[in-house]
Structures are given as structure tokens and as C-alpha cells.
XYZ file of C-alpha atoms in Angstrom:
119
model
C 96.979 -4.543 120.991
C 94.022 -6.513 122.342
C 96.426 -8.868 124.107
C 98.133 -5.906 125.823
C 94.776 -4.632 127.037
C 93.896 -8.070 128.424
C 97.272 -8.176 130.184
C 96.712 -4.734 131.740
C 93.254 -5.844 132.901
C 94.676 -9.004 134.492
C 97.408 -7.035 136.288
C 94.865 -4.488 137.558
C 92.649 -7.302 138.883
C 95.658 -8.738 140.705
C 96.345 -5.357 142.325
C 92.719 -5.059 143.434
C 92.853 -8.565 144.910
C 96.010 -7.647 146.870
C 94.172 -4.576 148.174
C 91.301 -6.839 149.256
C 93.731 -9.172 151.015
C 95.318 -6.238 152.823
C 91.886 -5.047 153.956
C 90.884 -8.507 155.226
C 94.195 -8.841 157.056
C 93.793 -5.428 158.703
C 96.814 -4.130 156.796
C 95.102 -1.309 154.922
C 93.890 2.142 155.908
C 91.348 3.784 153.607
C 90.010 7.287 153.297
C 91.823 10.575 153.673
C 91.972 10.666 157.474
C 93.179 7.082 158.017
C 95.611 7.239 155.098
C 97.149 10.447 156.442
C 97.325 8.946 159.941
C 99.118 5.824 158.644
C 101.655 8.012 156.840
C 102.327 10.226 159.858
C 102.639 7.231 162.206
C 105.130 5.740 159.732
C 102.990 2.618 159.315
C 102.325 3.138 155.600
C 104.456 1.056 153.233
C 102.605 2.189 150.106
C 100.050 4.887 149.264
C 97.547 4.510 146.443
C 95.578 7.548 145.315
C 92.741 7.241 142.829
C 93.358 8.707 139.403
C 89.913 10.311 139.869
C 90.911 12.103 143.084
C 90.876 15.888 143.094
C 94.070 17.771 142.300
C 94.184 18.898 145.956
C 93.942 15.322 147.252
C 96.623 14.092 144.843
C 98.978 16.925 145.821
C 98.334 16.398 149.535
C 99.230 12.708 149.447
C 102.127 13.044 147.017
C 103.656 15.780 149.210
C 103.043 13.842 152.423
C 104.376 10.577 151.001
C 107.441 12.358 149.646
C 108.122 13.990 153.031
C 107.806 10.646 154.878
C 109.600 8.681 152.099
C 106.642 6.432 151.300
C 106.068 5.227 147.714
C 102.911 6.737 146.213
C 101.081 5.760 143.015
C 98.055 7.054 141.175
C 95.960 3.997 140.387
C 92.376 3.098 139.604
C 89.068 4.786 140.062
C 87.418 5.678 143.351
C 84.717 3.044 142.887
C 87.213 0.303 142.032
C 89.443 1.075 145.015
C 86.466 1.139 147.361
C 85.001 -2.042 145.887
C 88.335 -3.862 146.309
C 88.141 -3.021 150.017
C 84.485 -3.972 150.371
C 83.501 -0.340 150.921
C 82.024 2.537 149.002
C 84.310 4.702 146.884
C 87.725 5.606 148.270
C 90.102 8.254 146.915
C 93.128 7.085 148.896
C 94.456 4.164 150.859
C 97.603 3.050 152.621
C 98.986 -0.487 152.675
C 100.749 -1.152 155.984
C 102.197 -4.603 155.244
C 105.637 -4.731 153.600
C 105.004 -7.951 151.663
C 101.682 -6.834 150.231
C 103.073 -3.386 149.414
C 105.991 -4.993 147.556
C 103.658 -7.318 145.634
C 101.450 -4.399 144.587
C 104.453 -2.273 143.561
C 105.745 -5.115 141.341
C 102.408 -5.159 139.519
C 102.350 -1.352 139.273
C 105.887 -1.409 137.851
C 104.692 -3.825 135.176
C 101.870 -1.425 134.233
C 104.302 1.500 134.107
C 106.687 -0.508 131.943
C 103.846 -1.267 129.525
C 102.971 2.449 129.415
C 106.587 3.297 128.588
C 106.688 0.732 125.778
C 103.693 2.322 124.070
C 105.353 5.739 123.810
């Protein structure tokens, strides 16, 4: 059990580091306005919405991502997402680079698989 928790922590850290890389490379858009803009301009390859975001914010981005066929995941806290980007808290962000989006989704899939195994 403790080993699983350590594994989840390591995978989460990897996701946050990918988010940081995307930010440094100019391949991330953070905050509601910029995330929505990236989706509408079809630049978003992946949308991450904080698990702490309001129900309205979650619905807005899930609906928008579904309409524009962009993968969307609920992940992390607002502080953690913001910190990964070198900013204050963020409830949403878009990754605009295909390679980074794919790398993050692989890690998210691992976390989801672990969640499924526990049930």
C-alpha cells in the first residue's frame, strides 16, 4: 500500500514537471481565459482542470473540450498546478504541444489504471 502511494506521488511529480516544461517552452496556456482561447483556436492538445475547481468551471471545460474533441482530465490542486507553472494557483490549463500532451496523458493513464485496480 505504501509502495503504491509512493508510485502515485512519483507519477504526479512527473506530470507537474511536464507542465513546467510546457510553460518554459511557451506551450501552455493557464487560467480560464487563456485555456478557453487555446481550445477555441484549436491549439489545445490537452486540458487539465484542477480537482479543486468549482463545479461550474469543471463543466465549462469538460463541455468545451468535448465539443472541440480535446482530451480533458481532472488533476491536482489549484496550488500545485499554479506552482508547476511558476505562478499562483490555477484552476485550468491547456497544453499546446502534442509530445508533451502525449507524455502527460501516459502518466495520467497510469494513475487511472492504479485507481481501477484498487476498486
